[in-house]
Structures are given as C-alpha cells and as structure tokens.
Coordinates of N, CA and C and ligand atoms in Angstrom, one line a residue:
M16 N 34.9 4.3 -4.1 CA 34.3 4.4 -2.7 C 32.9 3.8 -2.8
G17 N 32.6 3.0 -1.8 CA 31.3 2.4 -1.7 C 30.2 3.4 -1.4
A18 N 29.0 3.1 -1.8 CA 27.8 4.0 -1.6 C 27.7 4.4 -0.1
I19 N 27.9 3.4 0.8 CA 27.7 3.7 2.2 C 28.8 4.7 2.7
T20 N 30.0 4.5 2.3 CA 31.1 5.4 2.7 C 30.8 6.8 2.2
S21 N 30.4 6.9 0.9 CA 30.0 8.2 0.3 C 28.9 8.9 1.1
A22 N 27.9 8.1 1.4 CA 26.7 8.6 2.1 C 27.1 9.1 3.5
R23 N 28.0 8.3 4.2 CA 28.4 8.8 5.5 C 29.2 10.1 5.4
E24 N 30.0 10.3 4.3 CA 30.7 11.5 4.2 C 29.8 12.7 4.0
L25 N 28.7 12.5 3.1 CA 27.7 13.5 2.9 C 27.1 13.9 4.2
I26 N 26.8 12.9 5.0 CA 26.1 13.1 6.3 C 27.0 13.8 7.3
S27 N 28.2 13.5 7.3 CA 29.1 14.1 8.3 C 29.4 15.5 7.9
S28 N 29.3 15.9 6.6 CA 29.6 17.3 6.3 C 28.3 18.1 6.2
A29 N 27.1 17.5 6.4 CA 25.9 18.3 6.3 C 25.7 19.1 7.6
R30 N 25.1 20.3 7.5 CA 24.8 21.0 8.7 C 23.4 20.8 9.1
R31 N 22.4 20.8 8.2 CA 21.0 20.5 8.6 C 20.5 19.4 7.8
I32 N 20.1 18.3 8.5 CA 19.7 17.1 7.9 C 18.2 16.9 8.2
A33 N 17.4 16.6 7.2 CA 16.0 16.2 7.4 C 15.9 14.8 6.8
T34 N 14.9 14.0 7.4 CA 14.6 12.7 6.8 C 13.2 12.7 6.3
F35 N 12.9 11.9 5.3 CA 11.6 11.8 4.8 C 11.3 10.3 4.6
S36 N 10.3 9.8 5.4 CA 10.2 8.3 5.5 C 8.8 7.9 5.1
G37 N 8.7 6.6 4.8 CA 7.4 6.0 4.4 C 7.3 4.6 5.0
A38 N 6.3 3.9 4.6 CA 5.9 2.6 5.2 C 7.1 1.6 5.3
G39 N 8.0 1.7 4.4 CA 9.2 0.8 4.4 C 10.0 0.9 5.6
L40 N 10.0 2.1 6.2 CA 10.8 2.3 7.5 C 10.2 1.4 8.6
S41 N 8.9 1.1 8.6 CA 8.3 0.4 9.7 C 8.1 -1.1 9.3
A42 N 8.4 -1.5 8.1 CA 8.1 -2.8 7.6 C 8.8 -3.9 8.5
E43 N 10.0 -3.6 8.9 CA 10.8 -4.6 9.7 C 10.3 -4.5 11.2
S44 N 9.4 -3.7 11.5 CA 8.8 -3.7 12.8 C 7.5 -4.6 12.8
G45 N 7.2 -5.1 11.6 CA 6.0 -5.9 11.4 C 4.8 -5.2 11.0
I46 N 5.0 -3.9 10.6 CA 3.8 -3.1 10.2 C 3.8 -3.2 8.7
P47 N 2.8 -3.8 8.1 CA 2.8 -4.0 6.6 C 2.8 -2.6 5.9
T48 N 3.5 -2.6 4.7 CA 3.4 -1.4 3.8 C 2.0 -1.5 3.2
F49 N 1.6 -0.5 2.5 CA 0.2 -0.4 2.0 C -0.1 -1.6 1.1
R50 N 0.9 -1.9 0.3 CA 0.8 -3.1 -0.6 C 0.6 -4.4 0.1
D51 N 1.4 -4.5 1.2 CA 1.4 -5.8 1.9 C 0.2 -5.8 2.9
A52 N -0.4 -4.7 3.2 CA -1.4 -4.6 4.2 C -2.7 -5.3 3.7
L53 N -2.8 -5.4 2.4 CA -4.0 -5.9 1.8 C -3.9 -7.4 1.5
T54 N -3.5 -8.1 2.6 CA -3.3 -9.5 2.4 C -4.4 -10.2 3.3
G55 N -4.5 -11.5 3.3 CA -5.4 -12.2 4.1 C -6.8 -11.8 3.9
H56 N -7.5 -11.6 5.0 CA -8.9 -11.2 4.9 C -9.1 -9.9 4.1
W57 N -8.1 -9.0 4.2 CA -8.3 -7.7 3.5 C -7.9 -7.6 2.1
A58 N -7.4 -8.8 1.5 CA -7.0 -8.8 0.1 C -8.0 -8.4 -0.9
R59 N -9.3 -8.7 -0.5 CA -10.3 -8.4 -1.5 C -10.8 -6.9 -1.6
Y60 N -10.1 -6.1 -0.7 CA -10.5 -4.7 -0.7 C -9.5 -3.8 -1.4
D61 N -9.9 -2.7 -1.8 CA -9.1 -1.7 -2.5 C -8.7 -0.7 -1.5
P62 N -7.4 -0.3 -1.4 CA -7.0 0.7 -0.5 C -7.7 2.0 -0.6
A63 N -8.1 2.3 -1.8 CA -8.8 3.6 -2.0 C -10.2 3.5 -1.4
E64 N -10.7 2.3 -1.2 CA -12.0 2.1 -0.5 C -11.8 2.1 1.0
L65 N -10.7 1.5 1.5 CA -10.5 1.4 2.9 C -10.0 2.7 3.5
A66 N -9.3 3.5 2.7 CA -8.7 4.7 3.2 C -9.2 5.9 2.4
S67 N -10.5 6.1 2.4 CA -11.1 7.2 1.7 C -12.4 7.7 2.4
P68 N -12.8 9.0 2.3 CA -14.0 9.4 2.9 C -15.2 8.7 2.2
E69 N -15.1 8.4 0.9 CA -16.2 7.7 0.2 C -16.4 6.3 0.9
G70 N -15.3 5.6 1.1 CA -15.4 4.3 1.7 C -16.0 4.3 3.1
F71 N -15.6 5.4 3.9 CA -16.1 5.5 5.2 C -17.7 5.8 5.2
A72 N -18.1 6.6 4.2 CA -19.5 6.9 4.1 C -20.3 5.7 3.8
R73 N -19.7 4.8 2.9 CA -20.4 3.6 2.5 C -20.5 2.5 3.6
N74 N -19.4 2.4 4.3 CA -19.3 1.3 5.3 C -18.4 1.6 6.5
P75 N -18.9 2.5 7.3 CA -18.0 3.0 8.4 C -17.5 1.9 9.3
E76 N -18.4 0.9 9.6 CA -17.9 -0.2 10.5 C -16.7 -0.9 10.0
L77 N -16.8 -1.2 8.6 CA -15.7 -1.9 8.0 C -14.4 -1.1 8.1
I78 N -14.5 0.1 7.8 CA -13.2 1.0 7.8 C -12.6 1.0 9.2
I79 N -13.5 1.2 10.2 CA -13.0 1.2 11.6 C -12.4 -0.1 12.0
E80 N -13.0 -1.2 11.5 CA -12.4 -2.5 11.8 C -11.1 -2.7 11.2
W81 N -10.9 -2.2 10.0 CA -9.6 -2.3 9.3 C -8.5 -1.5 10.1
Y82 N -8.9 -0.3 10.5 CA -7.9 0.5 11.3 C -7.6 -0.1 12.6
N83 N -8.6 -0.7 13.2 CA -8.4 -1.3 14.6 C -7.5 -2.5 14.5
D84 N -7.6 -3.2 13.3 CA -6.7 -4.4 13.1 C -5.3 -3.8 13.0
R85 N -5.1 -2.8 12.3 CA -3.7 -2.2 12.1 C -3.3 -1.6 13.5
R86 N -4.2 -1.1 14.3 CA -3.8 -0.5 15.6 C -3.3 -1.6 16.5
R87 N -4.0 -2.8 16.5 CA -3.6 -3.9 17.4 C -2.2 -4.4 16.9
T88 N -2.0 -4.4 15.6 CA -0.7 -4.8 15.1 C 0.4 -3.9 15.6
L89 N 0.1 -2.6 15.5 CA 1.1 -1.6 16.0 C 1.3 -1.7 17.5
A90 N 0.3 -2.0 18.3 CA 0.4 -2.1 19.7 C 1.4 -3.2 20.1
S91 N 1.5 -4.2 19.3 CA 2.4 -5.3 19.7 C 3.8 -5.2 18.9
S92 N 4.0 -4.0 18.3 CA 5.3 -3.8 17.5 C 6.2 -2.9 18.3
T93 N 7.5 -3.1 17.9 CA 8.5 -2.2 18.6 C 9.3 -1.5 17.5
P94 N 9.9 -0.4 17.8 CA 10.8 0.3 16.8 C 11.9 -0.6 16.4
N95 N 12.3 -0.5 15.1 CA 13.4 -1.3 14.6 C 14.7 -0.5 14.7
A96 N 15.8 -1.1 14.2 CA 17.1 -0.5 14.3 C 17.2 0.8 13.5
A97 N 16.4 0.9 12.4 CA 16.4 2.2 11.7 C 15.7 3.3 12.5
H98 N 14.6 3.1 13.1 CA 13.9 4.1 13.9 C 14.9 4.5 15.0
Q99 N 15.6 3.5 15.6 CA 16.5 3.8 16.7 C 17.6 4.6 16.3
A100 N 18.2 4.3 15.2 CA 19.4 5.1 14.7 C 19.0 6.5 14.4
M101 N 17.8 6.7 13.8 CA 17.3 8.0 13.5 C 17.0 8.8 14.8
A102 N 16.5 8.1 15.8 CA 16.2 8.8 17.0 C 17.5 9.2 17.8
D103 N 18.5 8.3 17.7 CA 19.7 8.5 18.5 C 20.6 9.6 17.9
R104 N 20.5 9.8 16.6 CA 21.3 10.9 16.0 C 20.6 12.2 16.3
T105 N 21.1 13.0 17.1 CA 20.4 14.2 17.5 C 20.5 15.3 16.4
G106 N 19.5 16.2 16.5 CA 19.5 17.3 15.5 C 18.8 17.0 14.2
L107 N 18.3 15.8 14.0 CA 17.6 15.6 12.7 C 16.2 16.0 12.8
L108 N 15.6 16.4 11.7 CA 14.2 16.7 11.7 C 13.5 15.6 10.8
H109 N 12.5 15.0 11.3 CA 11.9 13.8 10.6 C 10.5 14.2 10.1
V110 N 10.4 14.1 8.8 CA 9.1 14.2 8.1 C 8.7 12.8 7.7
T111 N 7.5 12.4 8.2 CA 7.1 11.0 7.9 C 5.7 11.0 7.3
Q112 N 5.5 10.0 6.4 CA 4.2 9.7 5.9 C 3.5 8.6 6.8
N113 N 4.3 8.1 7.7 CA 3.8 7.0 8.5 C 2.8 7.5 9.6
V114 N 1.8 6.7 9.8 CA 0.8 7.1 10.8 C 1.0 6.4 12.1
D115 N 2.1 5.5 12.1 CA 2.5 4.9 13.4 C 3.4 6.0 14.2
H116 N 3.7 5.6 15.4 CA 4.5 6.6 16.2 C 5.8 5.8 16.7
L117 N 6.3 5.0 15.8 CA 7.5 4.2 16.2 C 8.8 5.1 16.3
L118 N 8.9 6.2 15.5 CA 10.0 7.1 15.7 C 10.0 7.7 17.1
E119 N 8.8 8.2 17.5 CA 8.7 8.8 18.8 C 9.0 7.7 19.9
R120 N 8.5 6.5 19.7 CA 8.8 5.5 20.7 C 10.2 5.1 20.8
A121 N 11.0 5.4 19.7 CA 12.4 5.2 19.7 C 13.1 6.4 20.4
G122 N 12.4 7.4 20.6 CA 12.9 8.6 21.3 C 13.2 9.8 20.5
A123 N 12.7 9.8 19.2 CA 12.9 10.9 18.3 C 12.0 12.1 18.8
E124 N 12.6 13.3 18.7 CA 11.9 14.4 19.3 C 11.2 15.3 18.2
Q125 N 11.8 15.4 17.1 CA 11.2 16.3 16.1 C 10.6 15.4 14.9
V126 N 9.3 15.2 15.0 CA 8.7 14.3 14.0 C 7.4 15.0 13.5
L127 N 7.4 15.2 12.2 CA 6.2 15.8 11.5 C 5.4 14.7 10.8
H128 N 4.2 14.5 11.2 CA 3.4 13.5 10.6 C 2.5 14.0 9.5
L129 N 2.9 13.9 8.2 CA 2.2 14.5 7.1 C 0.8 13.9 7.0
H130 N 0.6 12.6 7.3 CA -0.7 11.9 7.1 C -1.4 11.6 8.4
G131 N -1.0 12.3 9.5 CA -1.7 12.1 10.8 C -1.2 10.9 11.5
R132 N -1.9 10.6 12.6 CA -1.5 9.5 13.5 C -2.7 8.6 13.8
I133 N -2.4 7.3 13.8 CA -3.4 6.2 13.9 C -3.8 6.1 15.4
D134 N -3.1 6.7 16.3 CA -3.4 6.5 17.7 C -4.3 7.6 18.3
S135 N -5.0 8.3 17.4 CA -6.0 9.3 17.7 C -7.2 9.1 16.8
D136 N -8.3 9.5 17.4 CA -9.5 9.6 16.6 C -9.9 11.1 16.5
R137 N -10.6 11.5 15.5 CA -11.1 12.9 15.4 C -12.5 12.9 14.8
C138 N -13.2 14.0 15.0 CA -14.6 14.1 14.5 C -14.5 14.2 13.0
H139 N -15.3 13.4 12.3 CA -15.3 13.4 10.8 C -15.9 14.7 10.2
R140 N -16.7 15.3 11.0 CA -17.3 16.6 10.6 C -16.4 17.8 10.8
S141 N -15.2 17.5 11.5 CA -14.2 18.5 11.8 C -14.8 19.6 12.7
C142 N -15.5 19.2 13.8 CA -15.9 20.2 14.8 C -14.8 20.6 15.7
G143 N -13.7 19.9 15.6 CA -12.5 20.2 16.4 C -12.2 19.2 17.4
Y144 N -13.1 18.2 17.6 CA -12.9 17.2 18.7 C -11.9 16.2 18.3
S145 N -11.0 15.8 19.2 CA -10.1 14.7 18.9 C -9.7 14.0 20.3
E146 N -9.4 12.8 20.2 CA -9.0 12.1 21.5 C -8.0 11.0 21.1
S147 N -7.0 10.8 22.1 CA -6.1 9.7 21.8 C -6.8 8.4 22.3
I148 N -6.4 7.3 21.7 CA -7.1 6.0 22.0 C -6.1 5.0 22.3
D149 N -6.6 3.9 23.0 CA -5.8 2.8 23.4 C -5.7 1.9 22.2
I150 N -4.5 1.9 21.5 CA -4.4 1.1 20.3 C -4.4 -0.4 20.6
S151 N -4.2 -0.8 21.8 CA -4.2 -2.3 22.1 C -5.6 -2.8 22.2
D152 N -6.5 -1.8 22.5 CA -8.0 -2.2 22.7 C -8.8 -1.1 22.1
P153 N -8.7 -0.9 20.8 CA -9.4 0.3 20.2 C -10.9 0.2 20.2
P154 N -11.6 1.3 20.4 CA -13.0 1.3 20.4 C -13.6 1.2 19.0
G155 N -14.8 0.8 18.9 CA -15.5 0.6 17.6 C -16.1 2.0 17.2
L156 N -16.9 1.9 16.1 CA -17.5 3.1 15.6 C -18.4 3.8 16.7
R157 N -18.2 5.1 16.9 CA -19.0 5.8 17.9 C -19.2 7.3 17.6
P158 N -20.2 7.9 18.2 CA -20.4 9.3 17.8 C -19.4 10.3 18.5
C159 N -19.2 11.4 17.9 CA -18.4 12.5 18.5 C -19.2 13.0 19.7
P160 N -18.5 13.1 20.9 CA -19.2 13.5 22.1 C -19.5 15.0 22.0
Q161 N -18.9 15.7 21.1 CA -19.1 17.2 21.0 C -20.2 17.6 20.1
C162 N -20.3 16.8 18.9 CA -21.3 17.3 17.9 C -22.2 16.1 17.4
G163 N -21.9 14.9 17.8 CA -22.8 13.8 17.4 C -22.4 13.2 16.0
A164 N -21.5 13.8 15.2 CA -21.1 13.2 14.0 C -20.3 11.9 14.3
Q165 N -19.8 11.2 13.3 CA -19.0 10.0 13.6 C -17.5 10.3 13.9
L166 N -16.9 9.6 14.8 CA -15.5 9.7 15.0 C -14.8 8.8 14.0
R167 N -13.6 9.1 13.7 CA -12.8 8.4 12.7 C -11.3 8.5 13.0
P168 N -10.5 7.7 12.5 CA -9.0 7.8 12.7 C -8.5 9.2 12.3
A169 N -7.6 9.7 13.1 CA -7.1 11.1 12.7 C -5.9 10.9 11.7
V170 N -6.3 10.3 10.6 CA -5.3 10.2 9.5 C -5.8 10.9 8.3
V171 N -4.9 11.1 7.3 CA -5.3 11.7 6.1 C -5.7 10.6 5.1
W172 N -6.9 10.7 4.5 CA -7.3 9.7 3.6 C -7.1 10.2 2.1
F173 N -7.2 9.2 1.2 CA -7.1 9.6 -0.2 C -8.1 10.7 -0.5
G174 N -7.6 11.7 -1.2 CA -8.5 12.8 -1.6 C -8.7 13.9 -0.6
E175 N -8.1 13.7 0.6 CA -8.2 14.7 1.6 C -6.9 15.6 1.6
P176 N -7.1 16.8 2.0 CA -5.9 17.7 2.1 C -5.0 17.3 3.3
L177 N -3.7 17.6 3.1 CA -2.8 17.4 4.3 C -3.0 18.5 5.3
P178 N -2.7 18.2 6.6 CA -2.8 19.3 7.6 C -1.9 20.4 7.2
E179 N -2.5 21.7 7.1 CA -1.7 22.8 6.5 C -0.5 23.1 7.3
E180 N -0.6 23.2 8.6 CA 0.5 23.6 9.5 C 1.7 22.6 9.3
V181 N 1.3 21.3 9.3 CA 2.4 20.3 9.3 C 3.0 20.3 7.9
W182 N 2.2 20.6 6.8 CA 2.8 20.7 5.5 C 3.7 21.8 5.4
N183 N 3.3 23.0 5.9 CA 4.1 24.2 5.8 C 5.5 24.0 6.5
S184 N 5.4 23.4 7.7 CA 6.6 23.1 8.5 C 7.5 22.1 7.8
S185 N 6.9 21.2 7.1 CA 7.7 20.2 6.4 C 8.4 20.8 5.2
V186 N 7.7 21.7 4.5 CA 8.3 22.4 3.3 C 9.5 23.2 3.8
E187 N 9.2 23.9 4.9 CA 10.3 24.8 5.5 C 11.5 23.9 5.9
A188 N 11.2 22.7 6.5 CA 12.3 21.9 6.9 C 13.1 21.3 5.8
V189 N 12.5 20.9 4.7 CA 13.3 20.3 3.6 C 14.0 21.4 2.8
E190 N 13.4 22.6 2.7 CA 14.0 23.7 2.0 C 15.3 24.2 2.8
A191 N 15.2 24.2 4.1 CA 16.3 24.6 4.9 C 17.4 23.6 5.1
A192 N 17.1 22.3 4.7 CA 18.1 21.2 4.9 C 19.1 21.3 3.8
D193 N 20.4 20.9 4.1 CA 21.3 20.7 3.0 C 21.5 19.2 2.7
L194 N 20.7 18.4 3.4 CA 20.7 17.0 3.1 C 19.4 16.4 3.5
L195 N 18.8 15.6 2.5 CA 17.5 14.9 2.8 C 17.8 13.4 2.7
I196 N 17.5 12.7 3.7 CA 17.6 11.2 3.6 C 16.2 10.6 3.5
V197 N 16.0 10.0 2.4 CA 14.7 9.4 2.0 C 14.7 7.9 2.3
I198 N 13.8 7.5 3.2 CA 13.8 6.1 3.7 C 12.5 5.4 3.5
G199 N 12.5 4.3 2.8 CA 11.4 3.4 2.8 C 10.1 4.0 2.2
T200 N 10.2 4.7 1.1 CA 9.0 5.2 0.5 C 9.1 5.0 -1.0
S201 N 7.9 4.7 -1.6 CA 7.9 4.5 -3.0 C 7.9 5.8 -3.8
G202 N 7.6 6.9 -3.0 CA 7.6 8.2 -3.6 C 6.6 8.5 -4.7
V203 N 5.5 7.8 -4.5 CA 4.4 7.9 -5.5 C 3.1 8.6 -4.9
V204 N 3.1 8.8 -3.6 CA 1.9 9.4 -3.0 C 2.1 10.9 -2.9
F205 N 1.4 11.6 -3.7 CA 1.5 13.1 -3.7 C 0.4 13.7 -2.9
P206 N 0.6 14.9 -2.3 CA 1.7 15.8 -2.5 C 2.9 15.5 -1.6
A207 N 2.8 14.5 -0.7 CA 4.0 14.2 0.2 C 5.3 14.0 -0.6
A208 N 5.2 13.2 -1.6 CA 6.5 12.9 -2.4 C 7.1 14.1 -3.0
G209 N 6.3 15.1 -3.2 CA 6.8 16.4 -3.8 C 7.9 17.0 -3.0
L210 N 8.0 16.6 -1.7 CA 8.9 17.2 -0.8 C 10.4 16.9 -1.2
I211 N 10.5 15.8 -1.9 CA 11.9 15.4 -2.4 C 12.4 16.4 -3.4
D212 N 11.5 16.8 -4.4 CA 11.9 17.8 -5.4 C 12.1 19.2 -4.7
Q213 N 11.2 19.4 -3.7 CA 11.3 20.7 -3.0 C 12.7 20.8 -2.4
A214 N 13.1 19.7 -1.8 CA 14.4 19.8 -1.1 C 15.5 20.0 -2.1
R215 N 15.4 19.4 -3.3 CA 16.4 19.6 -4.3 C 16.5 21.0 -4.8
R216 N 15.3 21.6 -5.0 CA 15.2 23.0 -5.4 C 15.9 23.9 -4.4
G217 N 15.7 23.5 -3.1 CA 16.4 24.3 -2.0 C 17.9 23.9 -2.0
S218 N 18.4 23.2 -2.9 CA 19.8 22.7 -3.1 C 20.3 21.7 -2.1
A219 N 19.4 20.9 -1.5 CA 19.8 19.8 -0.7 C 20.3 18.6 -1.5
A220 N 21.3 17.9 -0.9 CA 21.6 16.6 -1.5 C 20.6 15.6 -1.1
V221 N 20.4 14.5 -1.9 CA 19.4 13.5 -1.5 C 20.0 12.2 -1.5
I222 N 19.8 11.5 -0.4 CA 20.2 10.0 -0.2 C 19.0 9.2 -0.1
V223 N 18.8 8.2 -0.9 CA 17.7 7.3 -0.9 C 18.1 5.9 -0.3
V224 N 17.3 5.5 0.7 CA 17.5 4.1 1.2 C 16.2 3.4 1.0
N225 N 16.1 2.4 0.1 CA 14.8 1.7 -0.2 C 15.1 0.3 -0.6
A226 N 14.1 -0.5 -0.4 CA 14.2 -1.9 -0.8 C 14.3 -2.1 -2.3
E227 N 13.8 -1.2 -3.1 CA 13.8 -1.3 -4.5 C 14.0 0.1 -5.1
P228 N 14.5 0.2 -6.4 CA 14.7 1.6 -6.9 C 13.4 2.4 -7.0
I229 N 13.5 3.7 -6.8 CA 12.3 4.5 -6.9 C 12.7 5.6 -8.0
R230 N 11.7 6.3 -8.5 CA 11.9 7.2 -9.6 C 12.7 8.5 -9.3
T231 N 12.7 8.8 -8.0 CA 13.3 10.1 -7.6 C 14.7 10.3 -8.0
I232 N 15.1 11.5 -8.4 CA 16.5 11.8 -8.6 C 17.2 11.9 -7.3
S233 N 18.4 11.2 -7.2 CA 19.1 11.3 -5.9 C 20.6 11.4 -6.2
D234 N 21.3 11.8 -5.2 CA 22.8 11.8 -5.3 C 23.4 10.4 -5.0
I235 N 22.8 9.8 -4.0 CA 23.2 8.4 -3.7 C 21.9 7.6 -3.4
T236 N 21.9 6.4 -4.1 CA 20.8 5.5 -3.8 C 21.3 4.2 -3.2
I237 N 20.8 3.7 -2.1 CA 21.3 2.5 -1.5 C 20.1 1.6 -1.5
I238 N 20.2 0.5 -2.2 CA 19.0 -0.5 -2.2 C 19.3 -1.5 -1.1
G239 N 18.3 -1.6 -0.2 CA 18.5 -2.5 0.9 C 17.5 -2.3 2.0
S240 N 17.6 -3.0 3.0 CA 16.6 -2.9 4.1 C 16.9 -1.7 5.0
A241 N 15.9 -1.0 5.4 CA 16.1 0.2 6.2 C 16.8 -0.2 7.6
A242 N 16.4 -1.2 8.2 CA 17.0 -1.6 9.5 C 18.4 -2.0 9.4
E243 N 18.8 -2.4 8.2 CA 20.2 -2.8 8.0 C 21.1 -1.6 7.6
I244 N 20.6 -0.8 6.7 CA 21.4 0.3 6.1 C 21.4 1.6 7.0
V245 N 20.2 2.0 7.5 CA 20.2 3.3 8.2 C 21.1 3.4 9.4
P246 N 21.2 2.3 10.2 CA 22.2 2.4 11.3 C 23.7 2.5 10.8
Q247 N 24.0 1.9 9.7 CA 25.3 2.1 9.1 C 25.6 3.5 8.7
L248 N 24.5 4.2 8.3 CA 24.7 5.6 7.8 C 24.8 6.6 9.0
L249 N 24.0 6.3 10.0 CA 23.9 7.3 11.1 C 24.7 7.1 12.4
S250 N 25.3 5.9 12.5 CA 26.0 5.7 13.7 C 27.2 6.6 13.8
A251 N 27.7 6.9 15.0 CA 28.8 7.9 15.2 C 30.1 7.3 14.6
Ligands
NAD303 P1 4.5 2.5 0.0 O1 3.9 1.2 0.5 O2 4.0 3.1 -1.2 O3 6.1 2.2 -0.3 C1 6.9 1.6 0.6 C2 8.3 1.5 0.0 O4 9.2 0.9 1.0 C3 8.4 0.5 -1.2 O5 9.1 1.2 -2.3 C4 9.1 -0.7 -0.7 O6 10.0 -1.3 -1.7 C5 10.0 -0.1 0.4 N1 10.3 -1.1 1.5 C6 9.5 -2.1 1.9 N2 10.2 -2.7 2.9 C7 11.3 -2.0 3.2 C8 12.4 -2.2 4.1 N3 12.4 -3.1 5.0 N4 13.4 -1.3 4.0 C9 13.4 -0.3 3.1 N5 12.4 -0.1 2.2 C10 11.4 -1.0 2.2 O7 4.6 3.4 1.2 P2 4.6 5.0 1.3 O8 5.6 5.5 0.3 O9 4.8 5.3 2.7 O10 3.2 5.5 0.8 C11 2.0 4.9 1.0 C12 1.0 5.5 2.0 O11 0.6 4.5 2.9 C13 1.5 6.6 2.9 O12 0.6 7.6 2.7 C14 1.4 6.1 4.3 O13 0.8 7.1 5.1 C15 0.6 4.9 4.3 N6 1.0 3.8 5.2 C16 1.6 4.0 6.4 C17 2.1 2.9 7.1 C18 2.7 3.2 8.5 O14 2.4 4.2 9.1 N7 3.7 2.4 9.0 C19 1.9 1.6 6.7 C20 1.3 1.4 5.4 C21 0.8 2.5 4.7

C-alpha cells in the first residue's frame, strides 16, 4: 500500500485530529521559509539578529523594516491548496508556528498561533497594548500610545517565552488527539517542536508531510510539497 493510501486510512479512522505546521506550509503561497527569507538585501543578516529582543534593542528601525517587508509580501499572497484543504476539512485543530494568517484566510476556524501573528503590533514593554495593523501599508517604528515604550510585531522572538495560554491549549490539543499531521516544519525550533513528542506520549499516530526528511519519529512520512500532498490526504 502506498504511503498516501495508508495515511488516508489513518486519517479516516482517527477521531480527533490536530495539525502542527511550519513555514513550509506557506512556502507555496510565496512566503519564504526562514532559511529562504534571508536572501537578497537581507542575506547579510543573521535571523537571530533580526528576530530577537537584542537585535531590536540594537537597531529597531532595521527590525521593523524587515517585518514590514515580510508584511507586504504576505499582503499580496493567498492561501495555497494545503491551507484550503486543511480549512475545508471540518473538526481539525490547527497548531501553527506560522505568524501569517493564511489558514484563517482559507476559512480555518480553530488555529493556535504558537509564535504570534505578524498582522498585529504590541508594546515591547508589555504594558498590555496591542493593535492590528494594515499589512499592505505597515507603519514604521512608533511609540506605544499607552505607555510610550516602542511598539513591535506581536510575534515571539528567539529567546522569548511562548504565550502561556496558547502553549497550554496546544499541549492539550495534541495530547487529546489520536492523530497529529505535521506539515512543513523542520522540527528544530523548540519548545514548539516538542509538541510532536508530546503527541506521541499521548499515544497519537504521527504523519509527516515535508519537502525533506526531518528527525522526528513518525508512523508515516511523505516527502513532497504541502500544496500537492495535503489535499490528497484530506479530501473527502
Ligand atoms: P523552517 O524554515 O525551519 O522549516 C521549514 C520546513 O519546511 C523545511 O524542513 C523545508 O524543507 C520544508 N518545506 C519548504 N517548502 C515546503 C513545501 N512547499 N512543502 C512542504 N515542506 C516544505 O520553518 P519552521 O519549522 O516553521 O521554523 C522556523 C521558524 O520560522 C518558526 O518559528 C516560524 O515562526 C518562523 N517563520 C514563519 C513563517 C510564516 O509565518 N509563514 C515564515 C518563515 C519563518
């Protein structure tokens, strides 16, 4: 039996399915993965510099300009066939590391964003202020209207803790699932990637769909493009 047929069987017999996705899910929408994002003008920077509180402290204008570049790219992107298939299959709970909102734009209802969302800014001093922004015309560096500290993208940077409530809900979701479908993630960014082991400990089966092999232990691994494979797995 082929891997796709076996995966479809696992999916049709599962009662609670969760997905865990990363940048590879959005690659075919034209959103670069972390590795590919650092091309062109940005190739000379280190991601740890661009996506870290230390980098923001050193050069806030540069960091905001990098995010605004990514925001404009996202504004002109659309969900791909993988997002659409995930949204169309009702009852799935999606845990994503992606800071884009392409799953929601495809119509997905239950999406947990472990690393925040790029379409909002928040106060860097954490006074509680946040606002959604127009990603097609994002504003530059500016002060928090509530406390005067700087505003920054409402995403989780290297070295920062994950939002506690979202993390707890994600752990609950993968522990309650009997099947976890892992899509487009290298599985090396922790603690997020730890959810795959957590799902296995909760005795879920694991299907991986990724462009290259990843280290995670899985029941079925399908190497290929998300937009090609995921619709084949989730269509009725
Ligand atoms: P990653 O870049 O580490 O890994 C992406 C994986 O996807 C790679 O293993 C790659 O082989 C695979 N891939 C690439 N194109 C694919 C395709 N078309 N179909 C299937 N697989 C494909 O990304 P990550 O695991 O998400 O972790 C990196 C961090 O970067 C995360 O914290 C995430 O928040 C952040 N990030 C998010 C976005 C986004 O929101 N779209 C984009 C870039 C980075």
